[in-house]
Tab-separated table of C-alpha atoms in Angstrom:
chain	number	residue	atom	x	y	z
A	1	MET	CA	14.315	-30.862	3.486
A	2	ASN	CA	13.655	-27.486	1.948
A	3	LEU	CA	10.246	-25.906	1.373
A	4	ARG	CA	9.991	-27.328	-2.150
A	5	HIS	CA	10.650	-30.850	-0.818
A	6	ILE	CA	7.980	-30.339	1.850
A	7	GLU	CA	5.487	-29.051	-0.725
A	8	VAL	CA	5.977	-32.081	-2.975
A	9	PHE	CA	5.897	-34.548	-0.066
A	10	HIS	CA	2.679	-32.948	1.222
A	11	ALA	CA	1.063	-33.048	-2.230
A	12	VAL	CA	1.933	-36.707	-2.848
A	13	TYR	CA	0.847	-37.684	0.673
A	14	THR	CA	-2.554	-35.987	0.350
A	15	THR	CA	-3.315	-37.009	-3.262
A	16	GLY	CA	-1.838	-40.513	-3.203
A	17	SER	CA	-0.069	-40.373	-6.583
A	18	VAL	CA	2.621	-38.533	-8.502
A	19	SER	CA	0.240	-37.625	-11.330
A	20	ALA	CA	-2.333	-36.081	-8.980
A	21	ALA	CA	0.394	-34.223	-7.093
A	22	ALA	CA	1.757	-32.866	-10.389
A	23	ARG	CA	-1.698	-31.570	-11.357
A	24	LEU	CA	-2.135	-29.984	-7.926
A	25	LEU	CA	1.237	-28.226	-8.124
A	26	HIS	CA	0.954	-27.392	-11.849
A	27	VAL	CA	4.260	-29.090	-12.660
A	28	SER	CA	5.269	-32.165	-14.655
A	29	GLN	CA	5.235	-35.699	-13.239
A	30	PRO	CA	9.009	-36.110	-13.795
A	31	ALA	CA	9.575	-32.934	-11.749
A	32	VAL	CA	7.558	-34.365	-8.841
A	33	THR	CA	9.362	-37.711	-9.058
A	34	SER	CA	12.769	-36.007	-9.143
A	35	LEU	CA	12.012	-33.765	-6.145
A	36	LEU	CA	10.574	-36.659	-4.158
A	37	ARG	CA	13.657	-38.808	-4.794
A	38	HIS	CA	15.908	-35.909	-3.842
A	39	ALA	CA	13.966	-35.388	-0.602
A	40	GLU	CA	14.337	-39.074	0.261
A	41	SER	CA	18.057	-38.872	-0.550
A	42	VAL	CA	18.462	-35.886	1.774
A	43	LEU	CA	16.520	-37.635	4.548
A	44	GLY	CA	18.271	-40.967	4.110
A	45	PHE	CA	15.087	-43.047	4.160
A	46	PRO	CA	12.085	-43.652	1.857
A	47	LEU	CA	8.844	-41.746	2.284
A	48	PHE	CA	6.599	-43.887	0.078
A	49	GLU	CA	6.289	-47.469	-1.113
A	50	ARG	CA	4.603	-48.307	-4.433
A	51	THR	CA	1.677	-50.687	-3.914
A	52	ARG	CA	-0.754	-51.615	-6.730
A	53	GLY	CA	0.021	-48.414	-8.637
A	54	ARG	CA	-0.289	-46.108	-5.657
A	55	LEU	CA	2.299	-44.505	-3.408
A	56	VAL	CA	1.703	-45.612	0.158
A	57	PRO	CA	3.285	-43.475	2.905
A	58	THR	CA	5.820	-45.202	5.127
A	59	ALA	CA	5.696	-45.001	8.914
A	60	ASP	CA	8.357	-42.273	8.724
A	61	ALA	CA	6.176	-40.304	6.288
A	62	HIS	CA	3.231	-40.519	8.677
A	63	ALA	CA	5.472	-39.197	11.450
A	64	LEU	CA	6.564	-36.232	9.316
A	65	TYR	CA	3.202	-35.381	7.791
A	66	GLU	CA	1.709	-33.458	10.723
A	67	GLN	CA	4.623	-31.015	10.773
A	68	ALA	CA	4.661	-30.771	6.969
A	69	ASP	CA	0.942	-29.976	6.999
A	70	ALA	CA	1.476	-27.238	9.609
A	71	ILE	CA	4.255	-25.725	7.476
A	72	GLN	CA	2.069	-25.787	4.366
A	73	GLU	CA	-0.738	-24.097	6.292
A	74	LYS	CA	1.660	-21.340	7.374
A	75	VAL	CA	2.762	-20.907	3.764
A	76	ARG	CA	-0.884	-20.652	2.659
A	77	GLN	CA	-1.558	-18.058	5.357
A	78	MET	CA	1.467	-16.054	4.249
A	79	ARG	CA	0.284	-16.130	0.630
A	80	ASP	CA	-3.192	-15.014	1.693
A	81	THR	CA	-1.713	-12.185	3.751
A	82	ALA	CA	0.455	-11.055	0.845
A	83	ARG	CA	-2.565	-11.169	-1.487
A	84	ASN	CA	-4.624	-9.131	0.982
A	85	MET	CA	-1.810	-6.619	1.361
A	86	ARG	CA	-1.587	-6.257	-2.402
A	87	HIS	CA	-5.310	-5.498	-2.585
A	88	GLY	CA	-5.476	-3.596	0.712
A	89	ARG	CA	-7.758	-6.119	2.447
A	90	GLY	CA	-7.595	-7.162	6.076
A	91	THR	CA	-4.854	-4.680	6.930
A	92	THR	CA	-4.643	-1.688	9.230
A	93	LEU	CA	-3.502	1.787	8.231
A	94	ARG	CA	-1.941	3.491	11.276
A	95	LEU	CA	-1.809	7.245	10.854
A	96	SER	CA	-1.179	10.233	13.073
A	97	THR	CA	-1.761	13.843	12.169
A	98	LEU	CA	-1.960	17.330	13.562
A	99	PRO	CA	-5.314	18.354	15.067
A	100	ALA	CA	-5.798	20.874	12.255
A	101	LEU	CA	-5.556	18.162	9.589
A	102	GLY	CA	-7.464	15.637	11.677
A	103	MET	CA	-10.638	17.711	11.887
A	104	GLU	CA	-11.816	17.394	8.311
A	105	LEU	CA	-9.092	16.762	5.726
A	106	LEU	CA	-7.964	13.319	6.926
A	107	PRO	CA	-11.394	11.970	7.969
A	108	GLU	CA	-12.906	12.930	4.609
A	109	ALA	CA	-9.942	11.540	2.677
A	110	LEU	CA	-10.083	8.289	4.644
A	111	ALA	CA	-13.815	7.979	4.031
A	112	GLY	CA	-13.231	8.328	0.303
A	113	TYR	CA	-10.370	5.835	0.369
A	114	LEU	CA	-12.246	3.235	2.435
A	115	ALA	CA	-15.198	3.420	0.054
A	116	ARG	CA	-12.835	1.925	-2.539
A	117	HIS	CA	-11.029	-0.403	-0.102
A	118	PRO	CA	-13.711	-1.740	2.277
A	119	GLY	CA	-11.448	-4.366	3.860
A	120	VAL	CA	-9.024	-1.819	5.337
A	121	SER	CA	-9.212	-0.697	8.971
A	122	ILE	CA	-7.950	2.657	10.226
A	123	GLU	CA	-6.177	3.964	13.305
A	124	LEU	CA	-6.044	7.772	13.293
A	125	HIS	CA	-4.549	9.735	16.181
A	126	THR	CA	-3.854	13.445	16.614
A	127	ILE	CA	-0.527	14.699	17.944
A	128	HIS	CA	1.285	18.006	18.267
A	129	HIS	CA	4.251	18.921	16.095
A	130	ASP	CA	6.826	18.407	18.854
A	131	ASP	CA	5.637	14.822	19.496
A	132	MET	CA	5.792	13.510	15.928
A	133	ALA	CA	9.348	12.159	15.894
A	134	ALA	CA	8.934	10.364	19.226
A	135	LYS	CA	5.725	8.638	18.070
A	136	LEU	CA	7.421	7.390	14.909
A	137	ARG	CA	10.575	6.218	16.698
A	138	ALA	CA	8.445	4.334	19.247
A	139	HIS	CA	6.563	2.606	16.376
A	140	GLU	CA	3.283	3.926	17.778
A	141	THR	CA	2.303	5.064	14.305
A	142	ASP	CA	3.453	4.263	10.773
A	143	VAL	CA	2.984	7.593	9.003
A	144	VAL	CA	2.472	11.148	10.249
A	145	ILE	CA	0.634	13.638	8.048
A	146	CYS	CA	2.013	17.054	8.942
A	147	TYR	CA	3.106	20.454	7.702
A	148	THR	CA	6.840	20.717	8.372
A	149	PRO	CA	8.439	17.287	8.966
A	150	PRO	CA	10.434	16.896	12.200
A	151	ARG	CA	14.183	17.342	11.939
A	152	ASP	CA	15.383	13.883	12.852
A	153	THR	CA	18.130	11.808	11.234
A	154	LEU	CA	15.989	8.660	11.483
A	155	LEU	CA	13.058	10.130	9.560
A	156	ALA	CA	12.236	10.665	5.908
A	157	SER	CA	9.322	12.447	4.290
A	158	SER	CA	7.469	13.015	1.037
A	159	ARG	CA	5.523	16.068	-0.081
A	160	LEU	CA	1.782	15.614	-0.542
A	161	GLY	CA	0.467	19.077	-1.351
A	162	GLU	CA	0.260	22.646	-0.221
A	163	GLY	CA	-2.095	25.280	1.161
A	164	GLU	CA	-2.176	28.794	2.587
A	165	MET	CA	-2.651	30.334	5.989
A	166	VAL	CA	-5.840	32.402	6.210
A	167	ALA	CA	-7.389	34.957	8.519
A	168	CYS	CA	-10.427	33.607	10.355
A	169	PHE	CA	-12.867	36.046	11.976
A	170	ARG	CA	-16.487	37.005	12.508
A	171	GLU	CA	-17.925	38.985	9.593
A	172	ALA	CA	-19.285	41.590	12.000
A	173	ASP	CA	-15.776	42.276	13.316
A	174	LEU	CA	-14.371	43.119	9.874
A	175	PRO	CA	-17.315	43.714	7.515
A	176	ASP	CA	-15.277	45.373	4.761
A	177	ALA	CA	-12.400	42.887	4.737
A	178	LEU	CA	-10.504	42.744	1.462
A	179	ASP	CA	-9.763	39.440	-0.235
A	180	PRO	CA	-6.890	38.771	0.002
A	181	LEU	CA	-6.513	40.565	3.310
A	182	PRO	CA	-3.351	42.676	3.701
A	183	LEU	CA	-1.376	41.762	6.800
A	184	SER	CA	-1.426	45.449	7.658
A	185	ALA	CA	-5.199	45.099	8.255
A	186	LEU	CA	-4.337	43.163	11.428
A	187	SER	CA	-2.718	46.225	12.978
A	188	GLY	CA	-4.426	47.042	16.275
A	189	ARG	CA	-6.852	44.128	15.900
A	190	ALA	CA	-7.597	41.660	18.685
A	191	LEU	CA	-5.573	38.614	17.627
A	192	ILE	CA	-5.540	35.059	18.945
A	193	SER	CA	-1.938	33.975	18.413
A	194	THR	CA	-0.945	30.555	17.064
A	195	ALA	CA	2.787	31.253	17.279
A	196	ASP	CA	3.343	28.237	19.559
A	197	SER	CA	1.406	25.818	17.351
A	198	GLY	CA	4.397	24.910	15.208
A	199	PRO	CA	6.428	26.216	12.256
A	200	GLN	CA	3.433	27.695	10.392
A	201	GLY	CA	2.206	29.717	13.352
A	202	ARG	CA	5.739	30.899	14.111
A	203	ALA	CA	6.279	31.934	10.486
A	204	VAL	CA	3.192	34.163	10.571
A	205	ALA	CA	4.252	35.714	13.886
A	206	ASP	CA	7.744	36.341	12.481
A	207	GLU	CA	6.283	37.993	9.367
A	208	LEU	CA	4.113	40.300	11.476
A	209	ALA	CA	7.149	41.226	13.573
A	210	ARG	CA	9.299	41.795	10.478
A	211	ARG	CA	6.699	44.190	9.108
A	212	GLU	CA	6.347	45.824	12.531
A	213	ILE	CA	2.606	45.138	12.565
A	214	GLU	CA	1.418	45.375	16.163
A	215	THR	CA	-1.772	43.569	17.110
A	216	ASP	CA	-3.783	43.368	20.318
A	217	PRO	CA	-2.815	39.925	21.711
A	218	VAL	CA	-6.018	38.788	23.435
A	219	GLY	CA	-5.216	35.077	23.568
A	220	ALA	CA	-3.149	32.209	22.241
A	221	SER	CA	-3.505	28.532	21.381
A	222	ARG	CA	-1.150	25.762	20.310
A	223	THR	CA	-3.954	24.256	18.242
A	224	PHE	CA	-5.376	25.866	15.119
A	225	PHE	CA	-8.917	24.608	15.560
A	226	VAL	CA	-9.035	25.873	19.162
A	227	ALA	CA	-7.857	29.284	17.946
A	228	ALA	CA	-10.563	29.221	15.254
A	229	ALA	CA	-13.175	28.238	17.848
A	230	MET	CA	-12.068	31.182	19.992
A	231	ALA	CA	-12.468	33.472	16.989
A	232	ARG	CA	-15.924	32.048	16.311
A	233	ALA	CA	-16.841	32.772	19.936
A	234	GLY	CA	-15.948	36.421	19.390
A	235	LEU	CA	-12.622	36.689	21.226
A	236	GLY	CA	-10.875	38.145	18.197
A	237	MET	CA	-9.477	37.126	14.831
A	238	THR	CA	-6.827	34.492	14.220
A	239	ILE	CA	-4.627	33.116	11.464
A	240	VAL	CA	-4.907	29.385	10.832
A	241	ASP	CA	-4.413	26.882	8.030
A	242	LEU	CA	-6.942	26.744	5.214
A	243	HIS	CA	-8.215	23.274	6.183
A	244	THR	CA	-9.043	24.338	9.735
A	245	ALA	CA	-10.764	27.493	8.505
A	246	LEU	CA	-12.909	25.476	6.091
A	247	ALA	CA	-13.850	23.003	8.812
A	248	MET	CA	-14.784	25.799	11.233
A	249	GLN	CA	-16.941	27.800	8.841
A	250	ALA	CA	-20.367	28.703	10.193
A	251	PRO	CA	-22.976	31.422	9.630
A	252	GLY	CA	-21.440	34.772	10.489
A	253	MET	CA	-17.858	33.537	10.083
A	254	ALA	CA	-15.472	34.646	7.349
A	255	MET	CA	-12.017	33.741	6.140
A	256	ARG	CA	-9.579	35.538	3.872
A	257	ARG	CA	-6.337	34.599	2.222
A	258	LEU	CA	-3.462	36.856	3.164
A	259	ASP	CA	-1.427	39.389	1.228
A	260	PRO	CA	1.406	38.574	0.964
A	261	PRO	CA	0.496	34.856	0.908
A	262	GLN	CA	1.645	32.655	3.767
A	263	PRO	CA	1.958	29.228	2.109
A	264	TYR	CA	2.663	25.879	3.711
A	265	ALA	CA	3.289	22.356	2.484
A	266	ILE	CA	1.748	19.103	3.686
A	267	HIS	CA	4.072	16.114	4.102
A	268	ALA	CA	4.023	12.473	5.085
A	269	ALA	CA	6.772	11.643	7.592
A	270	TYR	CA	7.943	8.128	8.450
A	271	LEU	CA	10.962	6.177	9.660
A	272	GLU	CA	13.562	5.969	6.900
A	273	ALA	CA	14.366	2.381	7.888
A	274	ARG	CA	10.673	1.484	7.833
A	275	PRO	CA	9.122	3.102	4.743
A	276	PRO	CA	5.340	3.087	4.228
A	277	SER	CA	3.647	-0.161	3.262
A	278	GLN	CA	2.022	-0.529	-0.136
A	279	LEU	CA	-1.317	0.169	1.531
A	280	ALA	CA	0.021	3.395	3.057
A	281	LEU	CA	1.586	4.433	-0.256
A	282	ASP	CA	-1.738	3.882	-2.019
A	283	PHE	CA	-3.500	6.075	0.534
A	284	LEU	CA	-0.838	8.783	0.294
A	285	ASP	CA	-1.285	8.849	-3.494
A	286	PHE	CA	-5.045	9.148	-2.961
A	287	LEU	CA	-4.529	11.993	-0.480
A	288	ARG	CA	-2.063	13.717	-2.825
A	289	ASP	CA	-4.631	13.657	-5.641
A	290	ARG	CA	-7.330	14.947	-3.301
A	291	LEU	CA	-5.154	17.845	-2.167
A	292	GLN	CA	-4.413	18.736	-5.776
A	293	VAL	CA	-8.130	18.873	-6.614
A	294	HIS	CA	-9.000	20.947	-3.539
A	295	LYS	CA	-6.154	23.473	-3.760
């Protein structure tokens, strides 16, 4: 018996007639009769006997019904799951992101998305750049929101938006700061390095070296928001992504875009063999629109 046979058998068994089964399945009575006869032919024994205008299940039909009912319940559950997935209900969105993007950008975007999709649950974890590929390969997360996607033959990515690196410092330390701030203004300044944070931090360090701009290296951090917190505490100035700088703004703090600009892109990375679900794609579209508005 195939699934269609089981569906018709189950409908006739529960309703007691071909006409009622046809109405339940939204098909014609001849179609039900034909499928039922074919099922009995495949099985090699009758499933129903006609008694006073009704189809009465045989002993064999009673024996099969419990399993048929379990199969139909599984089919119903699968349909419900597919319907929920289509509408984003009852499903979990598993995301990982860099600490810089996990401070404000992702939480605010998720809050906006969940307001429109209240049945969705969220798992959001922060990871460092060097750990992204391993987390995806181990299926510990479905999508990573990052700057530069990892170089890995098993991964694919899509671009979501862009931003700029900015200088983050106390206003009292640089009261006459231009906007944008020339990189040359960092010469001799106490600088908290983010060169080990990932590609963006390294790119800024390389640009300073290329221009032979020497700073006073007072500290370093692999994490943008820690570097910004150090700057806020008065250890020196730092260069971080725009989203971290916005999240770390406080009275007495300032930020400036750089001249020349130090742009970066934001991507979604995932396993090529396991592309994002429809739910994840919907969220990525939402995040892409949000990044466009807040450029």
